[in-house]
mmCIF file of C-alpha atoms in Angstrom:
data_model
loop_
_atom_site.group_PDB
_atom_site.id
_atom_site.type_symbol
_atom_site.label_atom_id
_atom_site.label_comp_id
_atom_site.label_asym_id
_atom_site.label_seq_id
_atom_site.Cartn_x
_atom_site.Cartn_y
_atom_site.Cartn_z
ATOM 1 C CA MET D 1 35.298 175.488 70.936
ATOM 2 C CA SER D 2 35.207 173.958 74.148
ATOM 3 C CA ILE D 3 35.983 170.576 74.536
ATOM 4 C CA GLY D 4 35.153 168.571 76.877
ATOM 5 C CA ASN D 5 31.696 170.419 78.784
ATOM 6 C CA SER D 6 28.526 169.282 78.735
ATOM 7 C CA PRO D 7 25.309 169.961 76.588
ATOM 8 C CA ASP D 8 23.930 172.390 78.917
ATOM 9 C CA GLY D 9 27.874 174.195 79.424
ATOM 10 C CA ASN D 10 28.398 172.986 82.247
ATOM 11 C CA SER D 11 32.150 171.089 83.170
ATOM 12 C CA PRO D 12 31.980 168.157 84.797
ATOM 13 C CA GLU D 13 34.386 169.242 87.411
ATOM 14 C CA ASP D 14 31.634 171.589 88.541
ATOM 15 C CA GLU D 15 29.369 168.471 89.874
ATOM 16 C CA ARG D 16 32.827 167.383 91.850
ATOM 17 C CA PRO D 17 31.742 169.559 95.008
ATOM 18 C CA PHE D 18 28.719 167.877 95.610
ATOM 19 C CA GLU D 19 29.740 164.376 95.216
ATOM 20 C CA GLU D 20 32.694 165.953 97.453
ATOM 21 C CA ASP D 21 30.584 166.842 100.043
ATOM 22 C CA ARG D 22 28.145 163.500 100.353
ATOM 23 C CA ASP D 23 31.152 161.809 100.536
ATOM 24 C CA GLU D 24 32.144 163.835 103.504
ATOM 25 C CA ARG D 25 28.836 162.978 105.154
ATOM 26 C CA GLU D 26 28.779 159.615 104.397
ATOM 27 C CA ALA D 27 31.955 159.126 105.802
ATOM 28 C CA GLU D 28 30.579 160.919 108.935
ATOM 29 C CA ARG D 29 28.129 158.334 109.480
ATOM 30 C CA PRO D 30 28.894 155.296 112.112
ATOM 31 C CA SER D 31 28.512 152.183 110.414
ATOM 32 C CA ILE D 32 25.713 149.413 111.032
ATOM 33 C CA GLY D 33 28.147 147.461 113.414
ATOM 34 C CA ARG D 34 29.253 150.398 115.087
ATOM 35 C CA ALA D 35 26.070 152.284 115.447
ATOM 36 C CA LEU D 36 23.898 148.739 116.617
ATOM 37 C CA GLN D 37 26.551 148.212 119.346
ATOM 38 C CA GLN D 38 26.633 152.048 120.531
ATOM 39 C CA ALA D 39 22.941 151.469 121.148
ATOM 40 C CA ARG D 40 23.635 148.252 123.126
ATOM 41 C CA ILE D 41 26.639 149.983 125.679
ATOM 42 C CA ASP D 42 24.188 153.283 126.385
ATOM 43 C CA LEU D 43 21.446 150.819 127.085
ATOM 44 C CA GLY D 44 23.694 148.732 130.050
ATOM 45 C CA LEU D 45 23.349 145.531 128.029
ATOM 46 C CA THR D 46 25.601 143.050 127.492
ATOM 47 C CA VAL D 47 26.041 140.859 123.494
ATOM 48 C CA ASP D 48 24.702 137.667 125.692
ATOM 49 C CA ASP D 49 21.464 139.551 126.644
ATOM 50 C CA VAL D 50 21.020 140.478 123.119
ATOM 51 C CA SER D 51 21.481 137.087 122.508
ATOM 52 C CA SER D 52 19.114 136.230 124.983
ATOM 53 C CA ALA D 53 16.288 139.099 123.999
ATOM 54 C CA THR D 54 16.714 138.276 120.339
ATOM 55 C CA ARG D 55 17.525 134.610 119.639
ATOM 56 C CA VAL D 56 20.225 135.656 117.373
ATOM 57 C CA ARG D 57 23.938 133.736 117.895
ATOM 58 C CA ILE D 58 26.010 135.411 120.136
ATOM 59 C CA ALA D 59 28.831 135.253 117.032
ATOM 60 C CA ILE D 60 26.542 136.467 114.449
ATOM 61 C CA VAL D 61 25.790 139.247 117.023
ATOM 62 C CA HIS D 62 29.897 140.042 117.357
ATOM 63 C CA ALA D 63 30.076 140.160 113.881
ATOM 64 C CA ILE D 64 27.770 142.349 112.450
ATOM 65 C CA GLU D 65 28.873 144.921 115.178
ATOM 66 C CA GLN D 66 31.961 144.641 113.409
ATOM 67 C CA ASP D 67 30.092 145.269 110.189
ATOM 68 C CA ASP D 68 30.836 141.472 109.081
ATOM 69 C CA PHE D 69 27.673 140.181 107.998
ATOM 70 C CA ALA D 70 29.208 136.805 105.746
ATOM 71 C CA PRO D 71 28.167 134.946 108.795
ATOM 72 C CA CYS D 72 24.692 135.687 108.568
ATOM 73 C CA GLY D 73 24.211 133.492 105.647
ATOM 74 C CA GLY D 74 22.917 135.979 103.014
ATOM 75 C CA ASP D 75 21.065 139.536 102.599
ATOM 76 C CA VAL D 76 17.911 138.545 103.432
ATOM 77 C CA TYR D 77 19.625 137.043 106.510
ATOM 78 C CA ALA D 78 21.189 139.906 107.209
ATOM 79 C CA ARG D 79 18.325 141.877 106.999
ATOM 80 C CA GLY D 80 16.183 140.348 109.126
ATOM 81 C CA HIS D 81 19.339 139.852 111.828
ATOM 82 C CA ILE D 82 19.853 143.710 111.448
ATOM 83 C CA ARG D 83 16.419 144.456 111.873
ATOM 84 C CA THR D 84 16.018 142.709 115.194
ATOM 85 C CA LEU D 85 18.847 143.801 116.519
ATOM 86 C CA ALA D 86 18.234 147.492 115.862
ATOM 87 C CA ARG D 87 14.949 147.043 117.680
ATOM 88 C CA ALA D 88 16.079 145.226 120.512
ATOM 89 C CA VAL D 89 18.506 147.883 121.522
ATOM 90 C CA ARG D 90 15.793 150.524 120.974
ATOM 91 C CA VAL D 91 17.141 152.270 117.282
ATOM 92 C CA ASP D 92 15.477 153.186 113.927
ATOM 93 C CA PRO D 93 15.682 149.714 112.229
ATOM 94 C CA ALA D 94 14.952 151.867 108.806
ATOM 95 C CA PRO D 95 18.418 154.134 108.288
ATOM 96 C CA LEU D 96 20.318 150.546 109.033
ATOM 97 C CA LEU D 97 18.041 149.099 106.340
ATOM 98 C CA ALA D 98 18.571 151.596 103.645
ATOM 99 C CA GLN D 99 22.685 152.137 104.640
ATOM 100 C CA TYR D 100 22.949 148.258 104.331
ATOM 101 C CA GLU D 101 20.978 147.446 100.557
ATOM 102 C CA ALA D 102 22.942 151.012 99.397
ATOM 103 C CA GLY D 103 25.882 149.024 100.169
ATOM 104 C CA HIS D 104 25.136 145.696 99.246
ATOM 105 C CA GLY D 105 23.642 146.411 95.374
ATOM 106 C CA GLY D 106 20.361 147.431 96.536
ATOM 107 C CA ARG D 107 17.246 145.337 98.293
ATOM 108 C CA PRO D 108 17.060 142.403 96.756
ATOM 109 C CA ALA D 109 13.239 140.072 94.537
ATOM 110 C CA PRO D 110 10.768 139.210 97.509
ATOM 111 C CA THR D 111 11.834 136.052 98.426
ATOM 112 C CA LEU D 112 10.250 133.524 101.797
ATOM 113 C CA ALA D 113 12.379 135.651 103.758
ATOM 114 C CA ALA D 114 10.565 134.684 106.795
ATOM 115 C CA PRO D 115 10.551 131.256 107.124
ATOM 116 C CA LEU D 116 14.648 131.154 106.509
ATOM 117 C CA PHE D 117 15.034 133.753 108.628
ATOM 118 C CA GLU D 118 12.899 132.020 111.522
ATOM 119 C CA ALA D 119 15.167 128.533 110.633
ATOM 120 C CA GLU D 120 18.696 130.516 111.374
ATOM 121 C CA ARG D 121 17.787 131.570 114.720
ATOM 122 C CA ILE D 122 18.112 130.050 117.892
ATOM 123 C CA ARG D 123 14.552 128.414 118.376
ATOM 124 C CA PRO D 124 13.652 126.490 122.049
ATOM 125 C CA ASP D 125 13.846 122.494 122.643
ATOM 126 C CA ARG D 126 10.452 122.600 121.978
ATOM 127 C CA HIS D 127 10.545 118.662 123.643
ATOM 128 C CA GLY D 128 12.348 119.788 126.309
ATOM 129 C CA PRO D 129 9.691 120.925 129.794
ATOM 130 C CA ASN D 130 7.625 123.629 130.213
ATOM 131 C CA TRP D 131 9.157 125.410 133.369
ATOM 132 C CA THR D 132 7.272 127.778 133.859
ATOM 133 C CA ALA D 133 4.098 126.801 132.771
ATOM 134 C CA ALA D 134 5.278 123.554 136.356
ATOM 135 C CA MET D 135 5.799 126.822 138.127
ATOM 136 C CA VAL D 136 2.433 128.267 137.313
ATOM 137 C CA ALA D 137 0.581 125.526 138.300
ATOM 138 C CA ALA D 138 2.040 124.838 141.459
ATOM 139 C CA ILE D 139 1.960 128.073 142.328
ATOM 140 C CA VAL D 140 -2.040 127.915 142.002
ATOM 141 C CA VAL D 141 -1.513 124.567 143.731
ATOM 142 C CA VAL D 142 -0.491 126.449 146.558
ATOM 143 C CA ILE D 143 -2.524 128.849 146.893
ATOM 144 C CA GLY D 144 -5.565 126.860 146.575
ATOM 145 C CA PHE D 145 -4.516 124.849 149.667
ATOM 146 C CA VAL D 146 -3.786 127.468 151.706
ATOM 147 C CA GLY D 147 -6.646 129.375 150.891
ATOM 148 C CA PHE D 148 -8.952 126.102 151.717
ATOM 149 C CA THR D 149 -7.613 125.274 154.421
ATOM 150 C CA LEU D 150 -8.065 129.073 156.110
ATOM 151 C CA PHE D 151 -11.953 128.766 154.564
ATOM 152 C CA SER D 152 -12.399 125.239 156.284
ATOM 153 C CA GLY D 153 -10.175 125.726 159.249
ATOM 154 C CA GLY D 154 -13.032 127.844 161.155
ATOM 155 C CA ASP D 155 -15.690 124.964 160.784
ATOM 156 C CA ASP D 156 -14.574 122.414 162.573
ATOM 157 C CA ASP D 157 -15.606 121.802 165.982
ATOM 158 C CA GLY D 158 -13.427 121.556 168.577
ATOM 159 C CA GLY D 159 -10.870 119.012 166.521
ATOM 160 C CA THR D 160 -7.183 119.578 165.848
ATOM 161 C CA PRO D 161 -7.189 122.960 163.350
ATOM 162 C CA ALA D 162 -5.903 122.619 159.856
ATOM 163 C CA VAL D 163 -2.467 123.013 159.469
ATOM 164 C CA ALA D 164 -0.693 124.887 155.982
ATOM 165 C CA GLU D 165 2.231 123.868 154.832
ATOM 166 C CA GLY D 166 5.035 125.035 155.468
ATOM 167 C CA ALA D 167 3.413 126.164 159.753
ATOM 168 C CA THR D 168 4.425 124.245 162.872
ATOM 169 C CA PRO D 169 0.790 122.928 165.160
ATOM 170 C CA THR D 170 0.866 123.360 168.992
ATOM 171 C CA MET D 171 0.947 120.176 170.678
ATOM 172 C CA GLY D 172 -0.302 121.547 173.911
ATOM 173 C CA LYS D 173 -4.241 122.631 174.879
ATOM 174 C CA PRO D 174 -5.462 125.321 171.903
ATOM 175 C CA ASP D 175 -5.933 128.237 173.440
ATOM 176 C CA SER D 176 -9.995 129.563 174.350
ATOM 177 C CA SER D 177 -9.466 132.430 172.376
ATOM 178 C CA PRO D 178 -9.903 132.920 168.946
ATOM 179 C CA THR D 179 -6.847 133.896 166.999
ATOM 180 C CA PRO D 180 -7.994 136.304 164.588
ATOM 181 C CA LYS D 181 -7.611 134.981 160.252
ATOM 182 C CA ASN D 182 -5.832 138.116 159.504
ATOM 183 C CA ASP D 183 -3.351 137.684 161.930
ATOM 184 C CA ARG D 184 -0.016 135.276 161.344
ATOM 185 C CA ALA D 185 1.291 133.054 163.926
ATOM 186 C CA ASP D 186 4.489 135.326 164.382
ATOM 187 C CA GLY D 187 2.017 137.974 165.214
ATOM 188 C CA ALA D 188 2.746 139.877 162.649
ATOM 189 C CA PRO D 189 0.059 141.032 159.963
ATOM 190 C CA LYS D 190 -0.723 139.161 156.953
ATOM 191 C CA PRO D 191 0.408 140.613 154.234
ATOM 192 C CA ASP D 192 -2.104 142.591 151.727
ATOM 193 C CA ALA D 193 -3.670 140.473 148.451
ATOM 194 C CA SER D 194 -3.149 143.402 145.871
ATOM 195 C CA GLU D 195 0.448 143.845 146.539
ATOM 196 C CA SER D 196 1.184 140.274 146.674
ATOM 197 C CA ALA D 197 -0.964 137.069 145.362
ATOM 198 C CA ILE D 198 2.339 135.596 146.295
ATOM 199 C CA ALA D 199 2.538 135.889 150.173
ATOM 200 C CA ALA D 200 1.327 131.893 151.000
ATOM 201 C CA ALA D 201 4.123 130.324 148.402
ATOM 202 C CA PRO D 202 6.153 127.824 150.114
ATOM 203 C CA GLN D 203 8.575 129.485 152.961
ATOM 204 C CA ASN D 204 11.185 126.795 150.908
ATOM 205 C CA LYS D 205 11.368 128.055 148.164
ATOM 206 C CA VAL D 206 12.128 131.652 146.960
ATOM 207 C CA THR D 207 8.890 132.997 144.728
ATOM 208 C CA VAL D 208 9.306 136.366 142.974
ATOM 209 C CA ARG D 209 6.597 138.236 140.888
ATOM 210 C CA VAL D 210 7.195 141.339 137.865
ATOM 211 C CA SER D 211 4.627 143.341 137.204
ATOM 212 C CA ALA D 212 4.682 146.519 134.580
ATOM 213 C CA ASP D 213 2.647 148.873 136.077
ATOM 214 C CA ASP D 214 4.234 151.805 134.888
ATOM 215 C CA GLY D 215 5.181 150.999 130.911
ATOM 216 C CA ARG D 216 6.699 148.015 129.023
ATOM 217 C CA SER D 217 10.177 146.268 129.684
ATOM 218 C CA TRP D 218 12.657 143.568 128.558
ATOM 219 C CA ILE D 219 13.160 141.443 131.218
ATOM 220 C CA SER D 220 15.226 138.361 132.156
ATOM 221 C CA ALA D 221 14.812 135.492 134.341
ATOM 222 C CA LYS D 222 16.949 132.068 135.228
ATOM 223 C CA ASP D 223 16.986 129.747 138.095
ATOM 224 C CA HIS D 224 19.854 128.584 140.240
ATOM 225 C CA ASN D 225 20.938 126.667 137.835
ATOM 226 C CA GLY D 226 20.940 129.043 134.728
ATOM 227 C CA ARG D 227 17.605 127.970 133.421
ATOM 228 C CA LEU D 228 16.268 130.966 131.084
ATOM 229 C CA LEU D 229 12.522 130.633 133.467
ATOM 230 C CA PHE D 230 11.757 133.582 130.544
ATOM 231 C CA ASP D 231 13.336 135.908 128.234
ATOM 232 C CA GLY D 232 11.003 138.608 126.574
ATOM 233 C CA LEU D 233 8.738 142.158 126.115
ATOM 234 C CA LEU D 234 6.586 142.694 129.081
ATOM 235 C CA GLU D 235 3.731 144.888 128.387
ATOM 236 C CA GLN D 236 2.562 147.559 130.621
ATOM 237 C CA GLY D 237 -0.350 145.952 132.874
ATOM 238 C CA ASP D 238 1.554 142.433 132.332
ATOM 239 C CA SER D 239 2.857 140.531 135.093
ATOM 240 C CA LYS D 240 5.440 137.524 135.342
ATOM 241 C CA THR D 241 6.203 134.954 138.437
ATOM 242 C CA PHE D 242 9.081 133.216 138.689
ATOM 243 C CA GLN D 243 9.871 130.348 141.522
ATOM 244 C CA ASP D 244 12.991 127.937 142.599
ATOM 245 C CA LYS D 245 13.881 126.284 145.396
ATOM 246 C CA GLU D 246 16.849 128.689 145.676
ATOM 247 C CA LYS D 247 17.676 131.859 144.203
ATOM 248 C CA ILE D 248 15.895 134.031 141.284
ATOM 249 C CA ASP D 249 18.748 136.014 138.745
ATOM 250 C CA LEU D 250 16.550 138.837 137.036
ATOM 251 C CA VAL D 251 17.702 140.989 134.456
ATOM 252 C CA LEU D 252 15.017 144.655 133.749
ATOM 253 C CA GLY D 253 15.570 146.280 130.768
ATOM 254 C CA ASP D 254 13.696 149.242 131.683
ATOM 255 C CA ALA D 255 13.659 148.477 135.669
ATOM 256 C CA GLY D 256 11.370 152.085 136.285
ATOM 257 C CA ALA D 257 9.004 150.524 135.095
ATOM 258 C CA ILE D 258 8.750 147.627 137.053
ATOM 259 C CA GLN D 259 7.137 146.644 140.742
ATOM 260 C CA LEU D 260 8.468 143.683 142.314
ATOM 261 C CA TYR D 261 7.246 141.043 144.779
ATOM 262 C CA VAL D 262 9.503 138.877 147.044
ATOM 263 C CA ASN D 263 8.064 136.339 148.784
ATOM 264 C CA GLY D 264 5.225 138.162 149.412
ATOM 265 C CA THR D 265 6.594 141.629 150.324
ATOM 266 C CA LYS D 266 6.848 144.818 147.782
ATOM 267 C CA ILE D 267 10.241 146.090 146.819
ATOM 268 C CA ASP D 268 10.199 149.666 147.377
ATOM 269 C CA ASP D 269 13.623 150.457 145.459
ATOM 270 C CA LYS D 270 13.284 153.684 143.531
ATOM 271 C CA TRP D 271 14.678 152.121 140.552
ATOM 272 C CA GLN D 272 15.230 155.028 137.491
ATOM 273 C CA PRO D 273 13.431 155.524 134.202
ATOM 274 C CA GLY D 274 15.760 153.604 131.404
ATOM 275 C CA ALA D 275 17.792 151.776 134.237
ATOM 276 C CA VAL D 276 19.440 148.703 133.393
ATOM 277 C CA GLU D 277 19.078 146.618 137.280
ATOM 278 C CA ARG D 278 20.016 142.780 138.028
ATOM 279 C CA LEU D 279 19.128 141.210 140.598
ATOM 280 C CA THR D 280 19.174 137.965 142.796
ATOM 281 C CA TYR D 281 16.392 137.163 144.722
ATOM 282 C CA THR D 282 17.229 134.160 148.005
ATOM 283 C CA LYS D 283 14.951 132.713 150.438
ATOM 284 C CA GLY D 284 15.885 134.976 153.078
ATOM 285 C CA ASP D 285 15.136 138.276 150.853
ATOM 286 C CA PRO D 286 13.422 140.697 150.030
ATOM 287 C CA GLU D 287 16.918 142.491 150.249
ATOM 288 C CA ALA D 288 18.360 142.502 146.602
ATOM 289 C CA GLY D 289 21.328 139.667 146.441
#
């Protein structure tokens, strides 16, 4: 008579090798925080970059990378943060969520997750000024003014020619030979309009246009005071224009997909696909700062 055998005749000890193999496989798999941290490092991003891109507080990003989910405030928040951070560092969130649920009692019953999670994330001040809209409006006004000046200047009957903003009028007798409109006052050819629609921007400011020509890319742009002008994903075919009186700081998540125009000049740097670039441009560029 056998003692301690299961009804099918197998001893409980027979199942131990399978359990041990499973435990070894789970031990070899990196933790949730380690996987997110390694993916972020592989992309060349800092914790501040990820926090800016996701608007998840820096302290919470640090805690999750250390597998400390207590600062999240609960399972609903923790899973939401894991999903958001995984997408920001280009990792499939599904295995990480399954790993979290396996270690925290499974998936809880549905709750008002979306409103609670949104409340936890940092939101920009809705009552503050919309700097992006203001700069776009300023650029439109400047381009319209310059265009109006160019078209109306040719209709003057020998009077004083119209002068665009930033140009210096000639005080002497005007030259009898007309100057072609496609030449600038310094003799250099006028930039091709297909390359940059911001070539006529004021010379006392720095103007940068970011165009996602070859794919989508996450970008971040700040002015000379460190104020965030834009932080988000630029889809293929989209473009953004930024302007400041001193400098523009850029972070390109996938520089190989981006084409830059600085102060009306195309930047011909050949960045590799997937490369992260941190750039600074000023009024005297198009040289990268």
